[in-house]
mmCIF file of C-alpha atoms in Angstrom:
data_model
loop_
_atom_site.group_PDB
_atom_site.id
_atom_site.type_symbol
_atom_site.label_atom_id
_atom_site.label_comp_id
_atom_site.label_asym_id
_atom_site.label_seq_id
_atom_site.Cartn_x
_atom_site.Cartn_y
_atom_site.Cartn_z
ATOM 1 C CA UNK T 1 89.262 177.790 52.993
ATOM 2 C CA UNK T 2 88.559 180.839 55.161
ATOM 3 C CA UNK T 3 84.955 179.647 55.278
ATOM 4 C CA UNK T 4 86.101 176.783 57.502
ATOM 5 C CA UNK T 5 88.458 178.793 59.712
ATOM 6 C CA UNK T 6 87.432 178.751 63.393
ATOM 7 C CA UNK T 7 90.274 180.912 64.687
ATOM 8 C CA UNK T 8 89.277 183.062 67.638
ATOM 9 C CA UNK T 9 86.073 181.151 68.355
ATOM 10 C CA UNK T 10 85.311 179.347 71.595
ATOM 11 C CA UNK T 11 83.697 175.912 71.438
ATOM 12 C CA UNK T 12 82.114 174.009 74.326
ATOM 13 C CA UNK T 13 81.849 170.254 73.760
ATOM 14 C CA UNK T 14 79.889 168.148 76.257
ATOM 15 C CA UNK T 15 80.766 164.523 76.925
ATOM 16 C CA UNK T 16 84.202 165.335 75.549
ATOM 17 C CA UNK T 17 86.559 163.169 77.598
ATOM 18 C CA UNK T 18 86.387 160.283 75.107
ATOM 19 C CA UNK T 19 84.824 158.911 71.929
ATOM 20 C CA UNK T 20 82.895 161.153 69.564
ATOM 21 C CA UNK T 21 83.035 164.194 71.846
ATOM 22 C CA UNK T 22 86.810 164.015 72.079
ATOM 23 C CA UNK T 23 87.134 163.537 68.318
ATOM 24 C CA UNK T 24 84.885 166.528 67.603
ATOM 25 C CA UNK T 25 86.835 168.699 70.060
ATOM 26 C CA UNK T 26 90.073 167.644 68.352
ATOM 27 C CA UNK T 27 88.601 168.521 64.955
ATOM 28 C CA UNK T 28 87.377 171.964 65.994
ATOM 29 C CA UNK T 29 90.712 172.729 67.633
ATOM 30 C CA UNK T 30 92.527 171.719 64.440
ATOM 31 C CA UNK T 31 90.474 174.381 62.613
ATOM 32 C CA UNK T 32 91.617 177.038 65.085
ATOM 33 C CA UNK T 33 88.939 177.044 67.792
ATOM 34 C CA UNK T 34 89.645 177.380 71.484
ATOM 35 C CA UNK T 35 88.055 174.432 73.278
ATOM 36 C CA UNK T 36 86.266 173.863 76.564
ATOM 37 C CA UNK T 37 85.872 170.164 77.341
ATOM 38 C CA UNK T 38 82.953 169.135 79.534
ATOM 39 C CA UNK T 39 82.288 165.861 81.350
ATOM 40 C CA UNK T 40 81.657 164.718 84.911
ATOM 41 C CA UNK T 41 84.818 162.666 85.445
ATOM 42 C CA UNK T 42 87.463 165.287 86.239
ATOM 43 C CA UNK T 43 90.345 162.823 85.977
ATOM 44 C CA UNK T 44 89.459 161.681 82.457
ATOM 45 C CA UNK T 45 88.671 165.251 81.499
ATOM 46 C CA UNK T 46 92.138 166.395 82.516
ATOM 47 C CA UNK T 47 93.713 163.504 80.603
ATOM 48 C CA UNK T 48 91.811 164.547 77.483
ATOM 49 C CA UNK T 49 92.827 168.182 77.964
ATOM 50 C CA UNK T 50 96.493 167.247 78.356
ATOM 51 C CA UNK T 51 96.432 165.123 75.191
ATOM 52 C CA UNK T 52 94.933 167.920 73.108
ATOM 53 C CA UNK T 53 97.139 170.580 74.691
ATOM 54 C CA UNK T 54 100.168 168.486 73.713
ATOM 55 C CA UNK T 55 99.172 169.139 70.087
ATOM 56 C CA UNK T 56 99.456 172.854 70.730
ATOM 57 C CA UNK T 57 95.728 173.521 71.103
ATOM 58 C CA UNK T 58 94.180 176.009 73.536
ATOM 59 C CA UNK T 59 92.044 173.709 75.704
ATOM 60 C CA UNK T 60 90.285 174.247 79.029
ATOM 61 C CA UNK T 61 87.964 172.044 81.075
ATOM 62 C CA UNK T 62 84.604 172.577 82.768
ATOM 63 C CA UNK T 63 83.412 169.634 84.844
ATOM 64 C CA UNK T 64 79.677 169.742 85.564
ATOM 65 C CA UNK T 65 76.635 167.495 85.251
ATOM 66 C CA UNK T 66 74.732 168.427 82.079
ATOM 67 C CA UNK T 67 71.552 166.810 83.443
ATOM 68 C CA UNK T 68 71.472 169.086 86.520
ATOM 69 C CA UNK T 69 69.787 172.466 85.791
ATOM 70 C CA UNK T 70 71.638 174.315 88.565
ATOM 71 C CA UNK T 71 74.990 172.830 87.588
ATOM 72 C CA UNK T 72 74.408 173.787 83.953
ATOM 73 C CA UNK T 73 73.507 177.378 84.858
ATOM 74 C CA UNK T 74 76.590 177.738 87.047
ATOM 75 C CA UNK T 75 78.844 175.975 84.556
ATOM 76 C CA UNK T 76 77.878 178.138 81.581
ATOM 77 C CA UNK T 77 78.126 181.285 83.709
ATOM 78 C CA UNK T 78 81.652 180.316 84.780
ATOM 79 C CA UNK T 79 82.778 179.615 81.205
ATOM 80 C CA UNK T 80 81.399 182.897 79.880
ATOM 81 C CA UNK T 81 82.880 184.880 82.767
ATOM 82 C CA UNK T 82 86.280 183.210 83.093
ATOM 83 C CA UNK T 83 87.062 182.060 79.544
ATOM 84 C CA UNK T 84 84.837 183.948 77.119
ATOM 85 C CA UNK T 85 81.591 183.922 75.137
ATOM 86 C CA UNK T 86 80.658 180.545 73.721
ATOM 87 C CA UNK T 87 80.531 180.739 69.913
ATOM 88 C CA UNK T 88 80.044 177.023 69.263
ATOM 89 C CA UNK T 89 78.193 174.466 71.375
ATOM 90 C CA UNK T 90 78.369 170.743 70.663
ATOM 91 C CA UNK T 91 75.780 168.787 72.659
ATOM 92 C CA UNK T 92 77.396 165.361 72.612
ATOM 93 C CA UNK T 93 76.834 163.906 76.102
ATOM 94 C CA UNK T 94 74.962 160.632 75.791
ATOM 95 C CA UNK T 95 74.621 157.068 76.994
ATOM 96 C CA UNK T 96 73.316 153.683 75.871
ATOM 97 C CA UNK T 97 71.492 150.924 77.764
ATOM 98 C CA UNK T 98 70.739 147.689 75.917
ATOM 99 C CA UNK T 99 67.802 145.689 77.296
ATOM 100 C CA UNK T 100 64.705 144.231 75.621
ATOM 101 C CA UNK T 101 61.927 146.802 75.911
ATOM 102 C CA UNK T 102 59.649 144.540 77.965
ATOM 103 C CA UNK T 103 62.401 144.254 80.595
ATOM 104 C CA UNK T 104 63.693 147.822 80.456
ATOM 105 C CA UNK T 105 63.860 149.249 84.029
ATOM 106 C CA UNK T 106 62.117 152.551 84.721
ATOM 107 C CA UNK T 107 65.243 153.876 86.441
ATOM 108 C CA UNK T 108 67.289 153.185 83.303
ATOM 109 C CA UNK T 109 64.630 154.884 81.141
ATOM 110 C CA UNK T 110 64.782 158.027 83.267
ATOM 111 C CA UNK T 111 68.578 158.063 83.230
ATOM 112 C CA UNK T 112 68.864 157.688 79.456
ATOM 113 C CA UNK T 113 66.214 160.368 78.868
ATOM 114 C CA UNK T 114 68.007 162.757 81.229
ATOM 115 C CA UNK T 115 71.408 162.133 79.672
ATOM 116 C CA UNK T 116 70.395 162.107 76.009
ATOM 117 C CA UNK T 117 67.549 164.655 75.902
ATOM 118 C CA UNK T 118 67.504 166.796 79.047
ATOM 119 C CA UNK T 119 71.177 167.701 78.562
ATOM 120 C CA UNK T 120 70.555 168.997 75.036
ATOM 121 C CA UNK T 121 67.633 171.093 76.256
ATOM 122 C CA UNK T 122 69.372 172.427 79.367
ATOM 123 C CA UNK T 123 72.761 173.273 77.885
ATOM 124 C CA UNK T 124 71.240 174.395 74.587
ATOM 125 C CA UNK T 125 68.871 176.782 76.348
ATOM 126 C CA UNK T 126 71.539 178.162 78.689
ATOM 127 C CA UNK T 127 73.929 178.856 75.809
ATOM 128 C CA UNK T 128 71.196 179.955 73.392
ATOM 129 C CA UNK T 129 70.041 182.670 75.804
ATOM 130 C CA UNK T 130 73.533 184.155 75.621
ATOM 131 C CA UNK T 131 73.927 183.764 71.871
ATOM 132 C CA UNK T 132 70.629 185.545 71.107
ATOM 133 C CA UNK T 133 71.684 189.058 72.219
ATOM 134 C CA UNK T 134 75.039 188.583 70.470
ATOM 135 C CA UNK T 135 73.231 187.792 67.222
ATOM 136 C CA UNK T 136 75.351 184.795 66.320
ATOM 137 C CA UNK T 137 76.175 181.230 67.319
ATOM 138 C CA UNK T 138 76.500 177.624 66.236
ATOM 139 C CA UNK T 139 74.864 174.708 68.022
ATOM 140 C CA UNK T 140 75.534 171.129 66.932
ATOM 141 C CA UNK T 141 73.499 168.346 68.550
ATOM 142 C CA UNK T 142 74.823 164.814 68.213
ATOM 143 C CA UNK T 143 72.048 162.462 67.143
ATOM 144 C CA UNK T 144 72.468 159.023 65.611
ATOM 145 C CA UNK T 145 71.290 156.827 62.786
ATOM 146 C CA UNK T 146 68.843 155.760 65.502
ATOM 147 C CA UNK T 147 67.252 159.180 65.019
ATOM 148 C CA UNK T 148 65.747 157.496 61.934
ATOM 149 C CA UNK T 149 65.811 153.743 62.487
ATOM 150 C CA UNK T 150 65.580 151.165 65.258
ATOM 151 C CA UNK T 151 67.237 147.930 66.319
ATOM 152 C CA UNK T 152 66.090 145.342 68.877
ATOM 153 C CA UNK T 153 67.008 146.062 72.488
ATOM 154 C CA UNK T 154 67.539 149.828 72.256
ATOM 155 C CA UNK T 155 64.022 151.278 71.917
ATOM 156 C CA UNK T 156 64.536 153.960 74.624
ATOM 157 C CA UNK T 157 67.838 155.042 73.051
ATOM 158 C CA UNK T 158 66.085 155.269 69.681
ATOM 159 C CA UNK T 159 63.365 157.392 71.271
ATOM 160 C CA UNK T 160 65.906 159.789 72.744
ATOM 161 C CA UNK T 161 67.826 160.203 69.507
ATOM 162 C CA UNK T 162 64.593 160.788 67.605
ATOM 163 C CA UNK T 163 63.847 163.512 70.146
ATOM 164 C CA UNK T 164 67.286 165.050 69.621
ATOM 165 C CA UNK T 165 66.533 165.295 65.898
ATOM 166 C CA UNK T 166 63.239 167.096 66.486
ATOM 167 C CA UNK T 167 64.636 169.307 69.254
ATOM 168 C CA UNK T 168 67.334 170.372 66.793
ATOM 169 C CA UNK T 169 64.666 171.378 64.296
ATOM 170 C CA UNK T 170 62.722 173.198 67.008
ATOM 171 C CA UNK T 171 65.793 175.097 68.191
ATOM 172 C CA UNK T 172 66.548 176.140 64.615
ATOM 173 C CA UNK T 173 62.964 177.266 64.069
ATOM 174 C CA UNK T 174 63.019 179.453 67.204
ATOM 175 C CA UNK T 175 66.557 180.811 66.956
ATOM 176 C CA UNK T 176 67.491 181.146 63.268
ATOM 177 C CA UNK T 177 66.058 184.676 63.298
ATOM 178 C CA UNK T 178 68.746 185.625 65.820
ATOM 179 C CA UNK T 179 71.626 184.574 63.574
ATOM 180 C CA UNK T 180 72.061 181.185 65.261
ATOM 181 C CA UNK T 181 72.474 178.001 63.238
ATOM 182 C CA UNK T 182 71.339 174.813 64.990
ATOM 183 C CA UNK T 183 72.076 171.537 63.223
ATOM 184 C CA UNK T 184 72.815 167.935 64.081
ATOM 185 C CA UNK T 185 75.239 165.191 63.200
ATOM 186 C CA UNK T 186 73.860 161.661 62.977
ATOM 187 C CA UNK T 187 76.791 159.260 63.341
ATOM 188 C CA UNK T 188 76.432 155.727 62.058
ATOM 189 C CA UNK T 189 78.308 152.874 63.693
ATOM 190 C CA UNK T 190 81.672 154.117 64.910
ATOM 191 C CA UNK T 191 84.392 152.389 66.883
ATOM 192 C CA UNK T 192 83.953 153.978 70.323
ATOM 193 C CA UNK T 193 83.894 152.802 73.921
ATOM 194 C CA UNK T 194 80.100 153.011 73.793
ATOM 195 C CA UNK T 195 80.118 150.387 71.034
ATOM 196 C CA UNK T 196 83.051 148.308 72.306
ATOM 197 C CA UNK T 197 80.912 145.209 72.924
ATOM 198 C CA UNK T 198 79.484 145.368 69.402
ATOM 199 C CA UNK T 199 82.899 145.927 67.806
ATOM 200 C CA UNK T 200 84.166 142.815 69.608
ATOM 201 C CA UNK T 201 81.158 140.780 68.442
ATOM 202 C CA UNK T 202 82.250 139.127 65.187
ATOM 203 C CA UNK T 203 78.697 138.246 64.203
ATOM 204 C CA UNK T 204 77.509 141.824 64.670
ATOM 205 C CA UNK T 205 80.515 143.316 62.889
ATOM 206 C CA UNK T 206 79.893 140.944 59.998
ATOM 207 C CA UNK T 207 76.228 141.942 59.868
ATOM 208 C CA UNK T 208 77.195 145.619 59.964
ATOM 209 C CA UNK T 209 79.691 145.255 57.121
ATOM 210 C CA UNK T 210 76.990 143.650 54.982
ATOM 211 C CA UNK T 211 74.328 146.185 56.013
ATOM 212 C CA UNK T 212 76.443 149.320 55.463
ATOM 213 C CA UNK T 213 77.155 150.289 51.839
ATOM 214 C CA UNK T 214 80.681 151.369 52.847
ATOM 215 C CA UNK T 215 81.178 147.864 54.266
ATOM 216 C CA UNK T 216 82.822 148.765 57.581
ATOM 217 C CA UNK T 217 82.743 150.522 60.941
ATOM 218 C CA UNK T 218 83.469 154.247 60.919
ATOM 219 C CA UNK T 219 86.473 155.848 62.606
ATOM 220 C CA UNK T 220 85.670 158.844 64.809
ATOM 221 C CA UNK T 221 88.164 160.992 62.902
ATOM 222 C CA UNK T 222 85.760 160.764 59.949
ATOM 223 C CA UNK T 223 83.357 163.052 61.824
ATOM 224 C CA UNK T 224 85.846 165.921 61.662
ATOM 225 C CA UNK T 225 84.707 167.390 58.356
ATOM 226 C CA UNK T 226 81.024 167.425 59.299
ATOM 227 C CA UNK T 227 81.785 169.067 62.653
ATOM 228 C CA UNK T 228 83.995 171.780 61.164
ATOM 229 C CA UNK T 229 81.448 172.487 58.411
ATOM 230 C CA UNK T 230 78.539 172.911 60.818
ATOM 231 C CA UNK T 231 80.637 174.992 63.242
ATOM 232 C CA UNK T 232 81.962 177.356 60.563
ATOM 233 C CA UNK T 233 80.787 180.129 58.256
ATOM 234 C CA UNK T 234 80.534 177.521 55.495
ATOM 235 C CA UNK T 235 77.133 176.540 56.952
ATOM 236 C CA UNK T 236 75.779 180.078 57.463
ATOM 237 C CA UNK T 237 72.442 179.250 55.764
ATOM 238 C CA UNK T 238 72.155 175.658 56.967
ATOM 239 C CA UNK T 239 69.627 175.329 59.778
ATOM 240 C CA UNK T 240 67.621 172.480 61.285
ATOM 241 C CA UNK T 241 69.538 169.914 59.244
ATOM 242 C CA UNK T 242 70.762 166.502 60.435
ATOM 243 C CA UNK T 243 73.928 165.473 58.606
ATOM 244 C CA UNK T 244 74.224 161.691 58.654
ATOM 245 C CA UNK T 245 77.795 160.415 58.637
ATOM 246 C CA UNK T 246 77.042 156.728 58.388
ATOM 247 C CA UNK T 247 78.657 155.062 55.391
ATOM 248 C CA UNK T 248 75.287 155.094 53.658
ATOM 249 C CA UNK T 249 73.374 152.935 56.127
ATOM 250 C CA UNK T 250 70.346 155.269 56.268
ATOM 251 C CA UNK T 251 70.244 155.430 52.468
ATOM 252 C CA UNK T 252 69.909 151.727 51.838
ATOM 253 C CA UNK T 253 67.562 148.858 52.615
#
């Protein structure tokens, strides 16, 4: 089990005040990692920190906008100077906007692209530049089953998650030679605030149960194993891979 031990390592998780980001931070902390939670809402961020700290975990916060290049540069510099070198980066910050493509507003397109793609590029590059001279590092980008498949009303989201998949492969191709592993997790349909409207929709939940081989929604705690694996020495020769945690939905017609 030493392969999965994260003791002594520092993990930065973006979009970590709730949902998948919070669950991944919890998982990495349970394996021994020190955690830095990132989000823009300082109040929610502090609530998340307090909840994890109550479990005995070493948790800090770093509130900055992951879509702002200057804020990212300053934020990563502050973490590395005040807390320590980042060993593990989880690019989780993301958003959804459901509108038929023909009615999708340009402003919403730009916002979803900035949140879902620009953040991965900006934070990934800022952290990667520091990992390269150290000769080690783990980067996990959170994609989606929409990295592979589409549904009506979310074409821009699907485009961004497809881009996250390919950016993950590109990062791995450039940085594997420096001892950095860059991989992705592609969650299926999980019960999160982002999906609250769909969870409450009986018709959709019924469709999902029939469409998913596992026959149900996922619980965010079920992402823990994938996150720990990709953050640990157990995945030392895994690079450019997207691990789908989806109850089999991408495997079946």
